[in-house]
Short mmCIF file of C-alpha atoms (C1' of nucleotides) in Angstrom, two decimals:
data_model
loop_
_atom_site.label_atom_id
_atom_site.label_comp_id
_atom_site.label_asym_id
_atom_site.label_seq_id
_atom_site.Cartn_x
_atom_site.Cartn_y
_atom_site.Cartn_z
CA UNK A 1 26.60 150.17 162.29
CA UNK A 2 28.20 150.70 159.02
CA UNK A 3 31.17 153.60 157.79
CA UNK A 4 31.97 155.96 160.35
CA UNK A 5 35.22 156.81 159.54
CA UNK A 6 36.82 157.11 156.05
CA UNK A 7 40.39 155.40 156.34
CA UNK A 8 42.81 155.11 153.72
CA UNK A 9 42.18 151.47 153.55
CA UNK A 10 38.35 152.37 153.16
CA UNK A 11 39.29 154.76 150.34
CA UNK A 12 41.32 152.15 148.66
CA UNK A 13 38.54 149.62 148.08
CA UNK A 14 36.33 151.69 147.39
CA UNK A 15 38.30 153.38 144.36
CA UNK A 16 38.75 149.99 142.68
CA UNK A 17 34.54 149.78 142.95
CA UNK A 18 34.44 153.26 141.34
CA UNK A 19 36.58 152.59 138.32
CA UNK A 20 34.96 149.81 137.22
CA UNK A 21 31.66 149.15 137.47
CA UNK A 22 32.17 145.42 137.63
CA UNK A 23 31.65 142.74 140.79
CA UNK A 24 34.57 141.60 142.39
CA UNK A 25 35.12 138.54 144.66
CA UNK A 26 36.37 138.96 147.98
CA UNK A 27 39.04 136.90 146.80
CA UNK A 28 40.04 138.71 143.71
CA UNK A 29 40.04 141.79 146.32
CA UNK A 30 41.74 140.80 148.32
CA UNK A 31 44.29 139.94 146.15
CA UNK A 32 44.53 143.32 144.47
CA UNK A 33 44.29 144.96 147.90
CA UNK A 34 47.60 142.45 149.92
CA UNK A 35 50.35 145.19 149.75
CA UNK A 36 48.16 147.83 151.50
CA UNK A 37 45.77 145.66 153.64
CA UNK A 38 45.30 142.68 155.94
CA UNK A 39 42.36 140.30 154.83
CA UNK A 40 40.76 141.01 157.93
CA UNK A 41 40.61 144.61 157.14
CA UNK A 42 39.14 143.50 153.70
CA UNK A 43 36.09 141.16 154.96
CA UNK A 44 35.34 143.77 157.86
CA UNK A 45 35.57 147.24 155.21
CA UNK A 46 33.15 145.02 152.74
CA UNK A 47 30.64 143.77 155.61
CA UNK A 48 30.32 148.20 156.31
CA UNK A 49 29.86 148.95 153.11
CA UNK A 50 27.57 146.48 152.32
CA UNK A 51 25.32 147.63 155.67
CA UNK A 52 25.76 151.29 154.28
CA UNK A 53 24.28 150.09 151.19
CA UNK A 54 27.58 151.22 148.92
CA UNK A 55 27.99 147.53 147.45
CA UNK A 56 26.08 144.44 147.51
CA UNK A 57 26.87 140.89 147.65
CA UNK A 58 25.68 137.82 145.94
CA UNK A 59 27.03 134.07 145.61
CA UNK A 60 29.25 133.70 142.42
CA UNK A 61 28.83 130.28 140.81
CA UNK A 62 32.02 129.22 142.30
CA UNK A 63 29.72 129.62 145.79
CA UNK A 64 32.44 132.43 146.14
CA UNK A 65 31.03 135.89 147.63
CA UNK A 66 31.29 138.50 145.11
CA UNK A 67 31.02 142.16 145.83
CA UNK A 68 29.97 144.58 143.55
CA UNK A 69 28.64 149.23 143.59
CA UNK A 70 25.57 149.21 141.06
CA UNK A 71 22.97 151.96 140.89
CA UNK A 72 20.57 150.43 142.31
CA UNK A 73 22.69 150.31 146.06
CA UNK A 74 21.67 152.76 148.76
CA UNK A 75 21.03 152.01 152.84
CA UNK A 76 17.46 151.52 152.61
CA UNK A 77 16.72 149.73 149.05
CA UNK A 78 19.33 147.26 149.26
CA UNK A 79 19.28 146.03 145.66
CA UNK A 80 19.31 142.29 146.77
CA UNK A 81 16.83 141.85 144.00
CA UNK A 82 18.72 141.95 140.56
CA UNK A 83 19.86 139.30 138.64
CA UNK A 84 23.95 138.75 138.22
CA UNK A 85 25.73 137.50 134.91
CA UNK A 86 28.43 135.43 135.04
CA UNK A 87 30.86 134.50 132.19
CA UNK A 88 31.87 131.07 132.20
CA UNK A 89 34.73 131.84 129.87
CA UNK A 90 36.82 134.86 131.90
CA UNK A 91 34.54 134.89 135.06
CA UNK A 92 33.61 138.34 134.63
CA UNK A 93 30.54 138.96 136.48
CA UNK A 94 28.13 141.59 135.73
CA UNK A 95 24.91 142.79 137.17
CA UNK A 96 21.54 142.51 134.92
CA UNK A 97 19.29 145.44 135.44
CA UNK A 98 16.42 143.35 133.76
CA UNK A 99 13.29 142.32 135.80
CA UNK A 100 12.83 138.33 135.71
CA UNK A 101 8.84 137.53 136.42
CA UNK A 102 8.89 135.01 139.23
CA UNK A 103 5.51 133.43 139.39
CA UNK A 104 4.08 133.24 142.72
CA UNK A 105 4.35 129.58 144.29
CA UNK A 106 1.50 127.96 146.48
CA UNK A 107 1.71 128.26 149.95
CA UNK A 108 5.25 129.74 150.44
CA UNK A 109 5.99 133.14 150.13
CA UNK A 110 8.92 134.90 148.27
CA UNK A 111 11.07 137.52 149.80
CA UNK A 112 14.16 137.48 148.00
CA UNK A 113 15.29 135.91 144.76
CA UNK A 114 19.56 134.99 144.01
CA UNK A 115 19.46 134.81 140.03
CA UNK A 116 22.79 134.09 138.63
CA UNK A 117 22.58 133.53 135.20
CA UNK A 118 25.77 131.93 133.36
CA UNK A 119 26.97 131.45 129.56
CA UNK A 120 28.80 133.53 127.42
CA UNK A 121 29.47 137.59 128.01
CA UNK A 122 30.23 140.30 125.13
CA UNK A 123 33.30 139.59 125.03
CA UNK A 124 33.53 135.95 124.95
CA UNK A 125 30.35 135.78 122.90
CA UNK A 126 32.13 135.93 119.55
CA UNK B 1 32.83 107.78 134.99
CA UNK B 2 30.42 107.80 137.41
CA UNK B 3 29.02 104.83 139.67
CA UNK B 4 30.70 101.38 139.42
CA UNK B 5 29.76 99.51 142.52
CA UNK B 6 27.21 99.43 144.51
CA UNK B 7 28.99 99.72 147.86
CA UNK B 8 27.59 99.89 151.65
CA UNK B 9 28.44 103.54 152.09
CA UNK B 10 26.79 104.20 148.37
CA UNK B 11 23.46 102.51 149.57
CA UNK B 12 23.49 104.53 152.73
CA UNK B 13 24.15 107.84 150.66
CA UNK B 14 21.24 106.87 148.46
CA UNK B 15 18.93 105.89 150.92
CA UNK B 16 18.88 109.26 152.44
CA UNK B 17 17.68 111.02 149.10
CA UNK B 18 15.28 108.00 148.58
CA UNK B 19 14.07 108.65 152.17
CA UNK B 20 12.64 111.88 151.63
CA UNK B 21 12.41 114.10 148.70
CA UNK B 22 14.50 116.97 149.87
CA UNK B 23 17.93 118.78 149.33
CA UNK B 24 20.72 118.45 151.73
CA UNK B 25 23.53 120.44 152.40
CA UNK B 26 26.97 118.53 152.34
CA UNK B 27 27.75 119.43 155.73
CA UNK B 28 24.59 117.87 156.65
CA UNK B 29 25.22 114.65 154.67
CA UNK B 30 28.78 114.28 156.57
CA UNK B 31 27.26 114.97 159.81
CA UNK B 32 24.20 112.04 159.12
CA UNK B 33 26.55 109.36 158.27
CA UNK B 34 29.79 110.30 160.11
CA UNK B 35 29.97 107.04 161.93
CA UNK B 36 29.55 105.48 158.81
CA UNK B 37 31.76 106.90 156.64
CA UNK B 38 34.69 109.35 156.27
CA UNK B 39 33.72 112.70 154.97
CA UNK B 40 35.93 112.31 151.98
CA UNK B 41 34.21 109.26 151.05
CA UNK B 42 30.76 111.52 151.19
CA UNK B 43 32.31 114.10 148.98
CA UNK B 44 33.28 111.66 146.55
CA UNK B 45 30.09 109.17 146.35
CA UNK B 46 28.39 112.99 146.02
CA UNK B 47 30.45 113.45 142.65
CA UNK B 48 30.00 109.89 141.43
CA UNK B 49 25.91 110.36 141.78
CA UNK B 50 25.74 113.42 140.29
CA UNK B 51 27.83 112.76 137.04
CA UNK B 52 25.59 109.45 136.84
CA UNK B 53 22.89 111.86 136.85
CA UNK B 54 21.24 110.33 139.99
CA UNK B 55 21.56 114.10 142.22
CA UNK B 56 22.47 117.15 141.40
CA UNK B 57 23.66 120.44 142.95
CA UNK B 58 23.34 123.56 143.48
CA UNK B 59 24.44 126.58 146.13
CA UNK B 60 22.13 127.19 148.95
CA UNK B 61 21.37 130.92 150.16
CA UNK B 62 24.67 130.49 152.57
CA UNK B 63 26.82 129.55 149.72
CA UNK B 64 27.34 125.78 150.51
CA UNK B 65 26.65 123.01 148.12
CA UNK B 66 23.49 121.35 148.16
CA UNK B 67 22.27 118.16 147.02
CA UNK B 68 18.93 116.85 145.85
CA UNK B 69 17.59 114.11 144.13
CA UNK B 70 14.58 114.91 141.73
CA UNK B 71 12.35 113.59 138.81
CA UNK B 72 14.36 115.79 136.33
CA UNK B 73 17.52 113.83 137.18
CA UNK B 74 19.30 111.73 134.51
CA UNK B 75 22.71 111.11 133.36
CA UNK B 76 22.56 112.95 130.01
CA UNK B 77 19.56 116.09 131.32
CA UNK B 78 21.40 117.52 134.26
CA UNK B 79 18.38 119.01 135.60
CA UNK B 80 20.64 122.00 136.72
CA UNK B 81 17.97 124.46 135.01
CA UNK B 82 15.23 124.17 137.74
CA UNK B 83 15.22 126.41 140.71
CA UNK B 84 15.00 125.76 144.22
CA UNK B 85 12.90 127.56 147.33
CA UNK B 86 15.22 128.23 150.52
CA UNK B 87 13.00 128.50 153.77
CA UNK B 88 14.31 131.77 155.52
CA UNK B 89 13.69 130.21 159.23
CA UNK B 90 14.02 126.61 158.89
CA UNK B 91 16.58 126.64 156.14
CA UNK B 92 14.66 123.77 154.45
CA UNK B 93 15.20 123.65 150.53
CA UNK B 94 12.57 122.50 148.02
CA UNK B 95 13.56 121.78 144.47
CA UNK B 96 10.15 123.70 142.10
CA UNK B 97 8.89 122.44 139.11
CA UNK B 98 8.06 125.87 137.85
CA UNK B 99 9.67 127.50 134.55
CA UNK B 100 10.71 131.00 135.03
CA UNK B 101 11.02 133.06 131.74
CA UNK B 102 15.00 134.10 131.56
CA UNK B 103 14.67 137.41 129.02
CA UNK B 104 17.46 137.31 126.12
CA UNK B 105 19.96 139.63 127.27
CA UNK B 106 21.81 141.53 124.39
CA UNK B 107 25.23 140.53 123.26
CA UNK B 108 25.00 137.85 126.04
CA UNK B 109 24.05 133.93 125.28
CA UNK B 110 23.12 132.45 128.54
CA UNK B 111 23.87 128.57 128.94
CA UNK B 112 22.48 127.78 132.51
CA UNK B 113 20.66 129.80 135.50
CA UNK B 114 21.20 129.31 139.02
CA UNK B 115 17.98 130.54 140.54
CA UNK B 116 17.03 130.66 144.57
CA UNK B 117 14.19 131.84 145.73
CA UNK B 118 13.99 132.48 149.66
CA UNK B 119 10.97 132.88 152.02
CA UNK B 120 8.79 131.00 153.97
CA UNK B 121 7.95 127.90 153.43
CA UNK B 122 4.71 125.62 153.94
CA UNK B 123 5.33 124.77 157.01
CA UNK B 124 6.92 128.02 158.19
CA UNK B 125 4.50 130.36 156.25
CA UNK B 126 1.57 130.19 159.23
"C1'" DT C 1 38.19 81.75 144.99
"C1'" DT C 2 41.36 84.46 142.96
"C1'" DG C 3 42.84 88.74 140.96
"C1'" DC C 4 42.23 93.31 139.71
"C1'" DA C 5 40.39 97.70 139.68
"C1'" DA C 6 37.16 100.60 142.11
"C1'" DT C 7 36.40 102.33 146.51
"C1'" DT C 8 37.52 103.79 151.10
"C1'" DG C 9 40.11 105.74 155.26
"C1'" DC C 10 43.39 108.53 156.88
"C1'" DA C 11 46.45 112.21 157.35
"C1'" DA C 12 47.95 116.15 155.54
"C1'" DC C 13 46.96 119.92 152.96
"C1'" DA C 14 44.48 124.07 150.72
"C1'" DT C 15 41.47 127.89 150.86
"C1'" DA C 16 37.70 130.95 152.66
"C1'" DG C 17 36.34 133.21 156.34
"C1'" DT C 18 36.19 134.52 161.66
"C1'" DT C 19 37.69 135.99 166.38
"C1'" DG C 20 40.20 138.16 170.28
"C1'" DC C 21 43.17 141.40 171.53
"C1'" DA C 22 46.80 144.77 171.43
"C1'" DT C 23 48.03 148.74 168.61
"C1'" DT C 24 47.11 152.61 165.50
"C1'" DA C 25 44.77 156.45 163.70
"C1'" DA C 26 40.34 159.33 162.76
"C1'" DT C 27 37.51 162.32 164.89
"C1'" DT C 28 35.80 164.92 168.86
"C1'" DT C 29 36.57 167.53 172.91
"C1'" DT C 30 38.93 170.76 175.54
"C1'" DA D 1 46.67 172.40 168.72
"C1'" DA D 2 47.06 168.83 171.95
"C1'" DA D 3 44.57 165.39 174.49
"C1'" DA D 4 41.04 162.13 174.83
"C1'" DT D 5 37.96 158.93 172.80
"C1'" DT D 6 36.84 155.08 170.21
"C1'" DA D 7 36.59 153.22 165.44
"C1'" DA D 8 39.54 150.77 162.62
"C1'" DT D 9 43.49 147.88 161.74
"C1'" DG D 10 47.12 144.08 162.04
"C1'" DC D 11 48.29 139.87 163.53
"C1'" DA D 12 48.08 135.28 164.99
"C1'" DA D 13 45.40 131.67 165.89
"C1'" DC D 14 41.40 129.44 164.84
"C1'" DT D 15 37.15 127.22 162.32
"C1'" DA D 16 35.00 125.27 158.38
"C1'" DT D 17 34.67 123.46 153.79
"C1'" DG D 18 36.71 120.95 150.55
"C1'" DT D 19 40.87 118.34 148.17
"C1'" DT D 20 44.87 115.09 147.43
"C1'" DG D 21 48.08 111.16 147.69
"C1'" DC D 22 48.62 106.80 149.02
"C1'" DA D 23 48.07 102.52 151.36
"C1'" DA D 24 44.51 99.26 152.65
"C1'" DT D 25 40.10 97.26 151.63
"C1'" DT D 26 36.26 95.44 149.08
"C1'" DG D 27 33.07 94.45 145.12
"C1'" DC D 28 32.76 91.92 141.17
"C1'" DA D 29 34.07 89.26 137.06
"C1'" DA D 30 36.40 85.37 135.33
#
DNA sequence: TTGCAATTGCAACATAGTTGCATTAATTTT
DNA sequence: AAAATTAATGCAACTATGTTGCAATTGCAA
């Protein structure tokens, strides 16, 4: 069904996906979001977006759901397809907009890939 | 510190993997042996065998914790770089033998991947 | 077989996420 | 602009996954 109305609480969530363009876990948002929203209100705002196409999700290494807004979002093409970076030093994830090959694999077929790849990000490199 | 002794419940846990080559979620361990053993004592056999390098890990396309038992296993080459093929209808996981080609990725130094690839499977792709 | 440390069971807890339902607030209708 | 409609929210209770402390048990070495 997705966003029909644009609440205050809607608004709020999605200004902390516009200022950053980093992913966020549903924890960390929830977290940032307690003073103005119930949790409830958090899962079912990120479940609309996410069938509008605004944000995306993807597992975190933690197994943790992780949000993020990327370029590549809209209703139709939902960017299920890039690969995610995660920092194993602060966390931070990020989303790749590289293309990984994935060779095709006898008798199955591939639909959808979930590429997290983890080490060391800019920051944390040095 | 890994496997000491070779208890009932351990054999039982092992026997599974030995079974059948294929990954398991945790939930589905607990619920196979719950008359045999508490689910903490799963959970904790689970860590022992992977730190011996026996299983290892890795999130399924729901976000649990799966567990399979492969050729690439050993205590000191965690084979935590090979990816794994989640069946979209009967939720089956594989573990694959293939190498997929991870690009460098600037300013970034990437330790580890967590790749899943979904679709159908063998059995599933008819 | 005895003793000790590893292992297990259990209960209680922690955290992520969901559900039903009454209330509130956007939006549409009049 | 007020009333009506219904999406959205808050809350409490619930489910599921996973963890912890501790007492009881069991495997194994001496």
């Amino acid at each position: 069904m997705g966003i029909i109305r644009k609440t205050k609480a809607v608004t709020t969530v999605l200004q902390i996906f516009e200022e950053k363009n980093e992913a966020k876990s549903v924890v960390h948002l929830i977290e940032l979001v307690k003073d103005k929203m119930n949790k409830t209100t958090v899962y079912r705002i990120l479940d609309r977006l996410e069938q509008d196409g605004v944000i995306h999700s993807f597992n975190g290494k933690d197994g943790l759901k992780w949000y993020a807004k990327c370029e590549g979002c809209s209703a139709n093409h939902h960017s299920d397809k890039h690969p995610h970076f995660q920092c194993t030093e602060c966390d931070k994830v990020e989303c790749l907009s590289i293309e990984i090959n994935i060779p095709s694999i006898k008798n199955h077929k591939v639909e959808s890939t979930d590429i997290l790849l983890m080490g060391q990000c800019e920051v944390c490199c040095v």
